[in-house]
mmCIF file of C-alpha atoms and ligand atoms in Angstrom:
data_model
loop_
_atom_site.group_PDB
_atom_site.id
_atom_site.type_symbol
_atom_site.label_atom_id
_atom_site.label_comp_id
_atom_site.label_asym_id
_atom_site.label_seq_id
_atom_site.Cartn_x
_atom_site.Cartn_y
_atom_site.Cartn_z
ATOM 1 C CA MET A 1 73.553 49.229 118.482
ATOM 2 C CA ILE A 2 76.989 49.622 116.178
ATOM 3 C CA TYR A 3 78.430 48.553 120.136
ATOM 4 C CA SER A 4 77.068 45.094 120.736
ATOM 5 C CA LEU A 5 77.200 44.225 116.908
ATOM 6 C CA ASN A 6 80.867 44.982 117.157
ATOM 7 C CA VAL A 7 81.329 42.911 120.444
ATOM 8 C CA LEU A 8 79.398 39.986 118.687
ATOM 9 C CA LEU A 9 81.949 40.140 115.922
ATOM 10 C CA VAL A 10 84.877 39.924 118.244
ATOM 11 C CA VAL A 11 83.400 37.040 119.955
ATOM 12 C CA VAL A 12 82.761 35.203 116.714
ATOM 13 C CA ARG A 13 86.558 35.717 115.474
ATOM 14 C CA VAL A 14 88.037 34.717 119.081
ATOM 15 C CA SER A 15 86.398 31.283 118.555
ATOM 16 C CA LEU A 16 87.435 30.758 115.331
ATOM 17 C CA SER A 17 90.939 31.707 116.414
ATOM 18 C CA GLY A 18 90.508 28.823 119.249
ATOM 19 C CA ALA A 19 90.209 30.919 122.236
ATOM 20 C CA ILE A 20 86.775 31.272 123.831
ATOM 21 C CA LEU A 21 86.564 34.442 125.325
ATOM 22 C CA ASP A 22 82.939 35.664 126.989
ATOM 23 C CA VAL A 23 81.760 38.358 128.838
ATOM 24 C CA ASN A 24 79.669 36.017 130.816
ATOM 25 C CA TYR A 25 82.997 33.515 130.966
ATOM 26 C CA TYR A 26 82.351 34.014 135.657
ATOM 27 C CA LYS A 27 78.590 34.412 135.746
ATOM 28 C CA LYS A 28 78.266 31.260 137.483
ATOM 29 C CA SER A 29 81.634 30.696 138.673
ATOM 30 C CA CYS A 30 82.210 34.491 140.230
ATOM 31 C CA PRO A 31 79.208 36.315 139.597
ATOM 32 C CA GLU A 32 80.740 39.349 141.814
ATOM 33 C CA VAL A 33 83.892 39.699 139.913
ATOM 34 C CA GLU A 34 83.303 42.901 137.886
ATOM 35 C CA ASP A 35 81.902 44.442 141.403
ATOM 36 C CA ILE A 36 85.033 43.321 143.407
ATOM 37 C CA ILE A 37 87.454 44.863 140.931
ATOM 38 C CA SER A 38 85.828 48.180 140.307
ATOM 39 C CA THR A 39 85.630 48.779 144.064
ATOM 40 C CA ILE A 40 89.247 47.804 144.453
ATOM 41 C CA VAL A 41 90.115 50.074 141.434
ATOM 42 C CA ARG A 42 87.952 53.194 142.814
ATOM 43 C CA ASN A 43 89.338 52.732 146.462
ATOM 44 C CA ALA A 44 92.872 52.955 144.951
ATOM 45 C CA THR A 45 92.095 55.666 142.591
ATOM 46 C CA VAL A 46 90.651 57.526 145.851
ATOM 47 C CA TYR A 47 94.185 57.238 147.684
ATOM 48 C CA ASP A 48 96.451 58.246 144.664
ATOM 49 C CA ARG A 49 95.236 59.073 141.031
ATOM 50 C CA GLN A 50 97.478 57.765 139.055
ATOM 51 C CA VAL A 51 96.307 54.557 139.176
ATOM 52 C CA PRO A 52 94.076 54.367 136.091
ATOM 53 C CA ALA A 53 96.622 55.810 133.951
ATOM 54 C CA ARG A 54 99.343 52.869 135.406
ATOM 55 C CA ILE A 55 96.601 50.154 135.029
ATOM 56 C CA LEU A 56 95.340 51.138 131.240
ATOM 57 C CA ARG A 57 99.549 51.505 130.341
ATOM 58 C CA MET A 58 100.336 48.217 132.121
ATOM 59 C CA PHE A 59 96.926 46.621 130.460
ATOM 60 C CA PHE A 60 98.770 47.974 127.002
ATOM 61 C CA HIS A 61 102.434 45.872 128.168
ATOM 62 C CA ASP A 62 101.301 43.298 129.161
ATOM 63 C CA CYS A 63 99.055 42.469 125.952
ATOM 64 C CA PHE A 64 102.219 43.275 123.539
ATOM 65 C CA LEU A 65 104.050 40.964 125.223
ATOM 66 C CA ARG A 66 103.623 37.425 124.956
ATOM 67 C CA GLY A 67 99.366 38.568 124.510
ATOM 68 C CA CYS A 68 96.798 39.322 127.521
ATOM 69 C CA ASP A 69 98.402 36.692 130.283
ATOM 70 C CA ALA A 70 99.577 38.403 132.935
ATOM 71 C CA SER A 71 102.979 37.793 131.893
ATOM 72 C CA VAL A 72 103.464 41.792 133.175
ATOM 73 C CA LEU A 73 102.713 40.976 136.344
ATOM 74 C CA LEU A 74 105.304 38.469 137.283
ATOM 75 C CA ASP A 75 107.753 39.227 139.863
ATOM 76 C CA SER A 76 111.822 38.756 138.532
ATOM 77 C CA THR A 77 113.610 35.628 140.631
ATOM 78 C CA PRO A 78 117.118 35.709 141.845
ATOM 79 C CA ASP A 79 118.368 33.679 138.578
ATOM 80 C CA HIS A 80 115.540 35.685 135.960
ATOM 81 C CA LYS A 81 114.581 38.843 134.968
ATOM 82 C CA ALA A 82 110.702 39.398 134.375
ATOM 83 C CA GLU A 83 109.353 41.843 132.304
ATOM 84 C CA LYS A 84 108.604 44.663 134.884
ATOM 85 C CA ASP A 85 112.417 44.735 135.097
ATOM 86 C CA GLY A 86 113.095 45.351 131.781
ATOM 87 C CA LEU A 87 113.822 48.444 129.414
ATOM 88 C CA ALA A 88 110.671 50.369 128.929
ATOM 89 C CA ASN A 89 108.912 49.980 132.358
ATOM 90 C CA LEU A 90 109.608 53.532 133.478
ATOM 91 C CA SER A 91 106.430 54.596 135.243
ATOM 92 C CA LEU A 92 104.549 51.272 135.719
ATOM 93 C CA ALA A 93 103.629 50.871 139.071
ATOM 94 C CA GLY A 94 100.518 50.182 140.479
ATOM 95 C CA TYR A 95 100.863 46.478 140.804
ATOM 96 C CA TYR A 96 99.471 46.289 144.271
ATOM 97 C CA VAL A 97 96.051 47.067 143.148
ATOM 98 C CA ILE A 98 95.781 44.116 141.160
ATOM 99 C CA ASP A 99 97.488 42.269 143.679
ATOM 100 C CA ASP A 100 94.186 43.857 146.162
ATOM 101 C CA ALA A 101 91.629 42.815 144.100
ATOM 102 C CA LYS A 102 93.024 39.227 143.582
ATOM 103 C CA THR A 103 93.134 38.382 147.194
ATOM 104 C CA HIS A 104 89.901 39.714 147.720
ATOM 105 C CA LEU A 105 88.778 37.311 144.463
ATOM 106 C CA GLU A 106 90.417 34.489 146.082
ATOM 107 C CA GLN A 107 88.734 34.944 148.916
ATOM 108 C CA THR A 108 85.226 34.904 147.400
ATOM 109 C CA CYS A 109 85.741 32.433 144.906
ATOM 110 C CA PRO A 110 89.337 30.546 144.906
ATOM 111 C CA GLY A 111 90.661 29.677 142.285
ATOM 112 C CA THR A 112 88.341 30.823 139.427
ATOM 113 C CA VAL A 113 89.553 34.292 138.249
ATOM 114 C CA SER A 114 92.883 34.814 136.026
ATOM 115 C CA CYS A 115 95.360 37.881 136.776
ATOM 116 C CA ALA A 116 94.992 38.619 132.804
ATOM 117 C CA ASP A 117 90.953 38.934 133.265
ATOM 118 C CA ILE A 118 91.580 40.961 136.411
ATOM 119 C CA LEU A 119 93.984 43.461 134.529
ATOM 120 C CA ALA A 120 91.558 43.695 131.541
ATOM 121 C CA ILE A 121 88.488 44.303 133.971
ATOM 122 C CA ALA A 122 90.435 47.198 135.923
ATOM 123 C CA ALA A 123 92.351 49.117 132.719
ATOM 124 C CA ARG A 124 88.352 49.452 131.896
ATOM 125 C CA ASP A 125 87.331 50.367 135.202
ATOM 126 C CA SER A 126 90.255 53.095 135.004
ATOM 127 C CA VAL A 127 88.852 54.604 131.976
ATOM 128 C CA VAL A 128 85.412 54.650 133.385
ATOM 129 C CA ARG A 129 86.569 56.120 136.622
ATOM 130 C CA SER A 130 88.392 58.584 134.681
ATOM 131 C CA GLY A 131 85.378 59.818 132.663
ATOM 132 C CA GLY A 132 85.784 57.956 129.527
ATOM 133 C CA PRO A 133 83.883 55.172 127.759
ATOM 134 C CA SER A 134 82.640 51.716 129.109
ATOM 135 C CA TRP A 135 82.637 48.369 127.299
ATOM 136 C CA LYS A 136 81.768 44.794 128.055
ATOM 137 C CA VAL A 137 85.202 42.747 128.816
ATOM 138 C CA LEU A 138 85.449 39.444 127.180
ATOM 139 C CA LYS A 139 86.556 37.072 129.895
ATOM 140 C CA GLY A 140 88.283 33.701 130.113
ATOM 141 C CA ARG A 141 91.697 34.504 129.518
ATOM 142 C CA LYS A 142 94.345 32.026 131.471
ATOM 143 C CA ASP A 143 97.535 33.190 132.884
ATOM 144 C CA GLY A 144 100.862 32.484 131.083
ATOM 145 C CA ARG A 145 103.664 31.346 132.894
ATOM 146 C CA ILE A 146 106.614 32.889 131.393
ATOM 147 C CA SER A 147 107.881 36.572 131.555
ATOM 148 C CA ILE A 148 111.204 37.589 129.764
ATOM 149 C CA ALA A 149 113.300 41.182 130.848
ATOM 150 C CA GLU A 150 114.569 41.022 127.199
ATOM 151 C CA ASP A 151 110.968 40.897 125.549
ATOM 152 C CA THR A 152 110.746 44.842 126.454
ATOM 153 C CA LYS A 153 112.756 45.647 123.572
ATOM 154 C CA TYR A 154 109.799 44.647 121.372
ATOM 155 C CA LEU A 155 107.412 47.159 122.441
ATOM 156 C CA PRO A 156 106.974 50.244 120.426
ATOM 157 C CA THR A 157 109.303 52.946 121.435
ATOM 158 C CA PHE A 158 108.759 56.717 122.260
ATOM 159 C CA TYR A 159 110.844 57.451 118.909
ATOM 160 C CA SER A 160 109.433 54.944 116.542
ATOM 161 C CA ASN A 161 108.230 56.589 113.248
ATOM 162 C CA THR A 162 104.183 55.798 111.737
ATOM 163 C CA SER A 163 105.168 53.083 109.815
ATOM 164 C CA GLN A 164 106.879 51.746 112.348
ATOM 165 C CA LEU A 165 104.344 51.782 115.312
ATOM 166 C CA ILE A 166 101.705 50.515 112.376
ATOM 167 C CA GLN A 167 103.829 47.466 111.368
ATOM 168 C CA SER A 168 104.057 46.807 115.819
ATOM 169 C CA PHE A 169 100.215 46.913 115.828
ATOM 170 C CA SER A 170 99.626 44.876 112.556
ATOM 171 C CA GLU A 171 101.918 42.109 113.969
ATOM 172 C CA LYS A 172 99.376 42.017 116.855
ATOM 173 C CA GLY A 173 96.733 41.844 114.741
ATOM 174 C CA LEU A 174 95.476 45.357 115.481
ATOM 175 C CA SER A 175 94.952 48.254 112.479
ATOM 176 C CA VAL A 176 95.698 51.492 111.837
ATOM 177 C CA LYS A 177 92.227 52.747 113.138
ATOM 178 C CA ASP A 178 93.267 50.486 116.589
ATOM 179 C CA LEU A 179 96.814 52.364 116.390
ATOM 180 C CA VAL A 180 94.974 55.706 116.303
ATOM 181 C CA ALA A 181 92.387 54.754 118.843
ATOM 182 C CA LEU A 182 94.383 53.727 121.339
ATOM 183 C CA SER A 183 97.492 56.127 121.200
ATOM 184 C CA GLY A 184 94.262 58.214 122.644
ATOM 185 C CA ALA A 185 95.240 56.748 126.174
ATOM 186 C CA HIS A 186 98.151 59.561 126.488
ATOM 187 C CA THR A 187 95.184 61.370 127.580
ATOM 188 C CA LEU A 188 95.693 59.862 131.163
ATOM 189 C CA GLY A 189 99.327 60.026 133.185
ATOM 190 C CA PHE A 190 102.474 61.149 132.908
ATOM 191 C CA SER A 191 106.216 60.849 131.334
ATOM 192 C CA HIS A 192 109.576 61.338 132.620
ATOM 193 C CA CYS A 193 111.892 63.491 131.037
ATOM 194 C CA GLU A 194 113.591 60.467 129.469
ATOM 195 C CA SER A 195 111.026 59.959 127.302
ATOM 196 C CA PHE A 196 111.001 63.151 125.119
ATOM 197 C CA GLU A 197 113.809 65.076 126.245
ATOM 198 C CA HIS A 198 115.937 63.954 122.805
ATOM 199 C CA ARG A 199 113.367 66.472 120.992
ATOM 200 C CA LEU A 200 114.312 69.142 122.967
ATOM 201 C CA ARG A 201 118.070 69.626 122.500
ATOM 202 C CA ASN A 202 120.738 68.774 119.610
ATOM 203 C CA PHE A 203 117.669 66.726 117.741
ATOM 204 C CA SER A 204 119.222 66.217 114.553
ATOM 205 C CA SER A 205 122.107 68.202 112.548
ATOM 206 C CA ALA A 206 119.629 70.441 110.716
ATOM 207 C CA HIS A 207 117.541 71.405 113.845
ATOM 208 C CA ASP A 208 118.467 71.784 117.430
ATOM 209 C CA THR A 209 114.875 71.220 118.538
ATOM 210 C CA ASP A 210 112.033 68.742 116.881
ATOM 211 C CA PRO A 211 110.418 70.888 114.236
ATOM 212 C CA THR A 212 107.435 68.968 114.631
ATOM 213 C CA LEU A 213 106.822 70.544 118.203
ATOM 214 C CA ASP A 214 105.206 73.732 118.953
ATOM 215 C CA PRO A 215 108.195 75.938 119.842
ATOM 216 C CA GLN A 216 106.504 77.849 123.106
ATOM 217 C CA PHE A 217 105.522 74.361 124.060
ATOM 218 C CA ALA A 218 109.688 73.166 123.651
ATOM 219 C CA ALA A 219 110.656 75.742 125.531
ATOM 220 C CA GLU A 220 108.067 74.720 128.155
ATOM 221 C CA LEU A 221 109.617 71.951 128.442
ATOM 222 C CA LYS A 222 113.247 72.673 128.170
ATOM 223 C CA GLY A 223 112.206 74.163 131.598
ATOM 224 C CA LYS A 224 110.775 71.278 132.894
ATOM 225 C CA CYS A 225 114.110 69.106 132.227
ATOM 226 C CA ALA A 226 116.785 70.855 132.874
ATOM 227 C CA LYS A 227 120.146 70.002 132.201
ATOM 228 C CA PRO A 228 122.577 69.295 133.739
ATOM 229 C CA ASN A 229 121.514 67.309 136.901
ATOM 230 C CA THR A 230 117.735 66.651 135.665
ATOM 231 C CA ASP A 231 115.549 65.325 138.768
ATOM 232 C CA PRO A 232 115.058 61.763 137.619
ATOM 233 C CA ASN A 233 110.892 62.240 138.742
ATOM 234 C CA ALA A 234 111.011 65.266 136.417
ATOM 235 C CA GLY A 235 108.813 65.180 133.778
ATOM 236 C CA GLU A 236 105.310 66.545 131.867
ATOM 237 C CA TYR A 237 101.939 65.225 131.981
ATOM 238 C CA LEU A 238 100.807 63.937 128.950
ATOM 239 C CA ASP A 239 97.668 65.874 128.624
ATOM 240 C CA SER A 240 96.616 69.098 130.658
ATOM 241 C CA SER A 241 93.975 67.581 131.466
ATOM 242 C CA SER A 242 95.913 64.766 132.643
ATOM 243 C CA ARG A 243 93.251 62.991 134.804
ATOM 244 C CA VAL A 244 90.334 62.868 132.578
ATOM 245 C CA PHE A 245 89.878 60.746 129.830
ATOM 246 C CA ASP A 246 88.742 63.308 127.022
ATOM 247 C CA ASN A 247 89.666 63.776 123.409
ATOM 248 C CA ASN A 248 92.118 66.613 124.375
ATOM 249 C CA TYR A 249 95.104 64.137 123.125
ATOM 250 C CA TYR A 250 94.155 64.892 120.084
ATOM 251 C CA LYS A 251 93.687 68.436 120.282
ATOM 252 C CA ARG A 252 97.130 68.620 121.601
ATOM 253 C CA VAL A 253 98.188 66.636 118.763
ATOM 254 C CA VAL A 254 97.043 68.592 115.847
ATOM 255 C CA GLY A 255 98.683 71.348 117.357
ATOM 256 C CA GLY A 256 101.933 70.327 117.781
ATOM 257 C CA LYS A 257 101.919 69.588 121.282
ATOM 258 C CA GLY A 258 101.812 65.040 120.910
ATOM 259 C CA ILE A 259 104.662 64.817 123.875
ATOM 260 C CA PHE A 260 106.430 61.489 122.249
ATOM 261 C CA GLU A 261 107.611 61.836 118.632
ATOM 262 C CA SER A 262 105.408 58.820 118.447
ATOM 263 C CA ASP A 263 102.447 60.759 119.106
ATOM 264 C CA GLN A 264 103.437 63.779 116.794
ATOM 265 C CA THR A 265 104.425 61.126 114.064
ATOM 266 C CA LEU A 266 100.982 60.526 113.811
ATOM 267 C CA MET A 267 100.156 63.922 112.078
ATOM 268 C CA GLY A 268 102.850 63.578 109.504
ATOM 269 C CA ASP A 269 101.501 60.401 107.534
ATOM 270 C CA TYR A 270 98.567 60.407 105.725
ATOM 271 C CA ARG A 271 97.190 57.012 107.162
ATOM 272 C CA THR A 272 97.018 58.752 110.093
ATOM 273 C CA ARG A 273 96.782 62.027 110.379
ATOM 274 C CA TRP A 274 93.256 62.023 109.326
ATOM 275 C CA ARG A 275 92.037 60.035 111.957
ATOM 276 C CA VAL A 276 93.979 61.915 114.941
ATOM 277 C CA GLU A 277 91.840 65.116 113.210
ATOM 278 C CA THR A 278 88.634 63.504 113.134
ATOM 279 C CA PHE A 279 89.148 62.169 116.940
ATOM 280 C CA ALA A 280 89.904 65.783 118.060
ATOM 281 C CA LYS A 281 86.922 67.393 116.717
ATOM 282 C CA PHE A 282 84.793 64.400 117.522
ATOM 283 C CA GLU A 283 85.274 63.312 121.068
ATOM 284 C CA GLY A 284 81.816 60.909 120.867
ATOM 285 C CA LEU A 285 84.025 59.070 117.946
ATOM 286 C CA PHE A 286 86.469 58.574 119.559
ATOM 287 C CA PHE A 287 85.185 57.094 122.680
ATOM 288 C CA ILE A 288 83.174 54.542 120.510
ATOM 289 C CA GLU A 289 86.502 53.062 118.394
ATOM 290 C CA PHE A 290 88.463 53.178 121.551
ATOM 291 C CA ALA A 291 86.214 51.340 123.423
ATOM 292 C CA ARG A 292 86.433 48.698 120.396
ATOM 293 C CA ALA A 293 89.930 48.623 120.112
ATOM 294 C CA MET A 294 90.503 47.765 123.742
ATOM 295 C CA VAL A 295 88.265 44.717 123.010
ATOM 296 C CA ARG A 296 90.498 43.879 120.602
ATOM 297 C CA LEU A 297 93.556 44.711 122.333
ATOM 298 C CA GLY A 298 92.504 42.150 125.045
ATOM 299 C CA ASN A 299 91.911 39.862 122.461
ATOM 300 C CA VAL A 300 95.759 39.734 121.871
ATOM 301 C CA GLY A 301 97.649 36.266 122.207
ATOM 302 C CA VAL A 302 95.159 35.034 124.674
ATOM 303 C CA VAL A 303 96.518 31.828 126.317
ATOM 304 C CA GLU A 304 93.859 28.892 126.830
ATOM 305 C CA ASN A 305 95.958 26.402 128.266
ATOM 306 C CA GLY A 306 97.821 28.740 130.981
ATOM 307 C CA GLU A 307 96.534 28.914 134.613
ATOM 308 C CA VAL A 308 94.689 30.662 137.091
ATOM 309 C CA ARG A 309 97.618 32.319 139.420
ATOM 310 C CA ALA A 310 97.185 32.077 142.971
ATOM 311 C CA ASN A 311 99.267 35.092 143.641
ATOM 312 C CA CYS A 312 99.708 37.399 140.336
ATOM 313 C CA ARG A 313 103.011 37.681 141.326
ATOM 314 C CA PHE A 314 104.160 34.195 141.006
ATOM 315 C CA VAL A 315 103.078 31.202 138.916
ATOM 316 C CA ASN A 316 102.028 28.208 141.062
HETATM 317 C C1 LIG B 401 101.507 53.406 120.140
HETATM 318 C C2 LIG B 401 102.918 53.273 121.288
HETATM 319 C C3 LIG B 401 102.998 53.723 122.511
HETATM 320 C C4 LIG B 401 104.475 54.507 122.764
HETATM 321 C C5 LIG B 401 105.601 54.562 121.959
HETATM 322 C C6 LIG B 401 104.019 54.404 124.137
HETATM 323 C C7 LIG B 401 105.012 55.079 125.143
HETATM 324 C C8 LIG B 401 105.006 55.522 126.169
HETATM 325 C C9 LIG B 401 105.912 56.349 127.000
HETATM 326 C C10 LIG B 401 107.027 56.588 126.435
HETATM 327 C C11 LIG B 401 105.397 56.837 128.368
HETATM 328 C C12 LIG B 401 105.903 57.590 129.392
HETATM 329 C C13 LIG B 401 106.710 56.671 130.108
HETATM 330 C C14 LIG B 401 107.921 57.678 131.272
HETATM 331 O O1 LIG B 401 108.640 58.175 130.849
HETATM 332 O O2 LIG B 401 107.240 57.348 132.239
HETATM 333 C C15 LIG B 401 103.933 56.025 127.884
HETATM 334 C C16 LIG B 401 103.079 56.518 129.181
HETATM 335 C C17 LIG B 401 101.701 55.975 129.208
HETATM 336 N N1 LIG B 401 100.993 55.188 128.158
HETATM 337 FE FE1 LIG B 401 102.000 54.742 126.249
HETATM 338 N N2 LIG B 401 102.827 54.241 124.486
HETATM 339 C C18 LIG B 401 102.234 53.887 123.562
HETATM 340 C C19 LIG B 401 100.832 53.388 123.289
HETATM 341 C C20 LIG B 401 99.931 53.517 124.504
HETATM 342 C C21 LIG B 401 98.858 52.398 124.202
HETATM 343 C C22 LIG B 401 98.198 51.515 124.013
HETATM 344 C C23 LIG B 401 98.285 52.778 125.560
HETATM 345 C C24 LIG B 401 96.931 52.137 126.517
HETATM 346 C C25 LIG B 401 95.973 51.737 125.792
HETATM 347 C C26 LIG B 401 99.534 53.516 126.584
HETATM 348 C C27 LIG B 401 98.934 53.897 128.108
HETATM 349 C C28 LIG B 401 99.683 54.929 128.329
HETATM 350 C C29 LIG B 401 99.342 55.588 129.817
HETATM 351 C C30 LIG B 401 98.314 55.521 130.280
HETATM 352 C C31 LIG B 401 100.684 56.153 129.854
HETATM 353 C C32 LIG B 401 100.680 56.993 131.349
HETATM 354 C C33 LIG B 401 101.445 56.062 132.266
HETATM 355 C C34 LIG B 401 101.493 56.852 133.903
HETATM 356 O O3 LIG B 401 101.538 57.892 134.376
HETATM 357 O O4 LIG B 401 101.725 55.922 134.901
HETATM 358 N N3 LIG B 401 100.529 53.831 125.931
HETATM 359 N N4 LIG B 401 103.605 55.547 127.162
HETATM 360 C C1 LIG B 402 91.725 51.470 150.145
HETATM 361 O O1 LIG B 402 93.081 51.621 149.168
HETATM 362 C C2 LIG B 402 93.960 51.889 150.562
HETATM 363 C C3 LIG B 402 95.296 52.661 149.621
HETATM 364 O O2 LIG B 402 95.974 51.717 148.741
HETATM 365 C C4 LIG B 402 94.352 50.455 151.176
HETATM 366 O O3 LIG B 402 94.903 51.096 152.662
HETATM 367 C C5 LIG B 402 93.401 50.111 152.104
HETATM 368 O O4 LIG B 402 93.162 49.203 152.642
HETATM 369 C C6 LIG B 402 91.817 50.368 150.937
HETATM 370 N N1 LIG B 402 90.666 49.681 151.840
HETATM 371 C C7 LIG B 402 89.751 48.792 151.062
HETATM 372 C C8 LIG B 402 88.681 49.042 152.011
HETATM 373 O O5 LIG B 402 90.310 47.835 149.956
HETATM 374 C C1 LIG B 403 112.852 48.872 135.561
HETATM 375 O O1 LIG B 403 114.364 47.697 135.384
HETATM 376 C C2 LIG B 403 115.033 47.917 135.792
HETATM 377 C C3 LIG B 403 116.593 47.523 134.329
HETATM 378 O O2 LIG B 403 116.329 46.269 135.003
HETATM 379 C C4 LIG B 403 115.369 47.815 137.035
HETATM 380 O O3 LIG B 403 116.581 48.235 138.235
HETATM 381 C C5 LIG B 403 114.431 48.696 137.833
HETATM 382 O O4 LIG B 403 114.265 47.981 139.355
HETATM 383 C C6 LIG B 403 112.853 48.659 136.936
HETATM 384 N N1 LIG B 403 111.955 49.654 137.650
HETATM 385 C C7 LIG B 403 110.662 49.174 137.567
HETATM 386 C C8 LIG B 403 109.939 50.157 138.308
HETATM 387 O O5 LIG B 403 110.195 48.034 137.940
HETATM 388 C C1 LIG B 404 110.697 54.868 110.030
HETATM 389 O O1 LIG B 404 112.359 54.289 110.638
HETATM 390 C C2 LIG B 404 112.456 53.152 110.198
HETATM 391 C C3 LIG B 404 113.758 52.833 111.027
HETATM 392 O O2 LIG B 404 114.642 53.600 111.556
HETATM 393 C C4 LIG B 404 113.353 53.874 108.822
HETATM 394 O O3 LIG B 404 114.056 52.680 108.354
HETATM 395 C C5 LIG B 404 112.001 53.846 107.871
HETATM 396 O O4 LIG B 404 112.629 55.162 107.068
HETATM 397 C C6 LIG B 404 111.695 55.452 108.950
HETATM 398 N N1 LIG B 404 110.080 55.881 107.871
HETATM 399 C C7 LIG B 404 110.054 56.849 107.875
HETATM 400 C C8 LIG B 404 108.955 56.931 107.049
HETATM 401 O O5 LIG B 404 110.387 57.995 108.579
HETATM 402 C C1 LIG B 405 125.020 67.068 119.597
HETATM 403 O O1 LIG B 405 125.224 65.838 118.370
HETATM 404 C C2 LIG B 405 126.410 65.702 117.737
HETATM 405 C C3 LIG B 405 126.215 64.519 116.496
HETATM 406 O O2 LIG B 405 125.524 63.457 117.373
HETATM 407 C C4 LIG B 405 127.696 65.601 118.941
HETATM 408 O O3 LIG B 405 128.317 65.407 118.035
HETATM 409 C C5 LIG B 405 127.961 66.656 119.619
HETATM 410 O O4 LIG B 405 128.409 66.456 120.233
HETATM 411 C C6 LIG B 405 126.239 66.996 120.454
HETATM 412 N N1 LIG B 405 126.442 68.410 120.842
HETATM 413 C C7 LIG B 405 125.773 68.449 122.274
HETATM 414 C C8 LIG B 405 125.961 69.834 122.980
HETATM 415 O O5 LIG B 405 125.451 67.537 123.382
#
């Protein structure tokens, strides 16, 4: 009940801002769209269990740069580097899953479904596949024509503090509640040492190890990220149950076991700490808030006057 009310409010807000997203956008033009995408995501996940985490992260990066316009999917050209070749692209992968969905959709309903909508639907399916909540995906986004590698410097980083994270999310129209709920996506997936090893050695003049990190956990991470000659693929799962979408991420952050400084910092600020603690206690509440926040993330900078790409890697 609360959920459907929220969807209604979101629809109203989106139409006031000009872009018309609609749950039933493809009802006549491509009624099979959601079935086709969910089948592709399911099959891809059977072959590679990292797929859901990859698609979920890809959606976040897409929406944070130029809005949810599939700019993250465009390939670089010989004289132009696209977002996917910018900094912070580590572990962005799984583009082939979106390509597969696009190929199938072009056969069934040619020229109809945007790559931005495919990604939004696939992100939802990735969460559902992993045991998380479901929600109705608003559709009708168009694909952008611009993707710039340097833009990735505007993404929040793994060493951002809470004020910076709140600022970064608010620039996208996302609230503190959205920030804490969406951070729960780190219940899935993996991180390379690069993204957290500054916390393990020579952290600051006063502390060799980040004092907000649980000491025993810090020792484990040091073992995984041995120096020198760190294996470039070395790292740690973001959560002990990293294939399962649950609220364990919050329990870990409460216990000083958030992998990124940007996760752990949420416990150090009164605006976010109580939300982390609440989600750690009540998984059902986290699920509701995550679903709502994903709908709001999917509304960021929606493009109306773009195109429907024939191939998600290239502009038409
Ligand atoms: C709050 C700011 C955020 C920061 C600073 C951040 C940073 C990062 C970093 C550094 C990684 C690991 C990259 C690597 O070393 O391989 C990562 C992974 C991941 N992030 Fe975030 N993230 C943020 C928010 C989000 C949001 C909002 C989502 C989705 C809704 C998300 C989903 C993911 C997922 C699923 C992974 C695992 C990817 C994989 O296993 O392939 N993150 N994030
Ligand atoms: C399932 O996924 C695998 C691995 O990506 C791929 O080779 C295969 O063609 C897919 N099958 C279908 C029916 O999409
Ligand atoms: C990430 O960007 C770097 C630097 O531009 C590029 O060399 C690399 O191929 C990219 N990695 C991935 C996985 O796209
Ligand atoms: C967060 O980081 C910014 C930039 O480094 C800094 O100016 C600010 O003082 C920090 N805020 C807190 C609360 O640590
Ligand atoms: C630790 O950091 C300080 C100050 O940044 C630097 O001078 C020193 O060389 C570093 N030590 C090691 C072992 O990296």
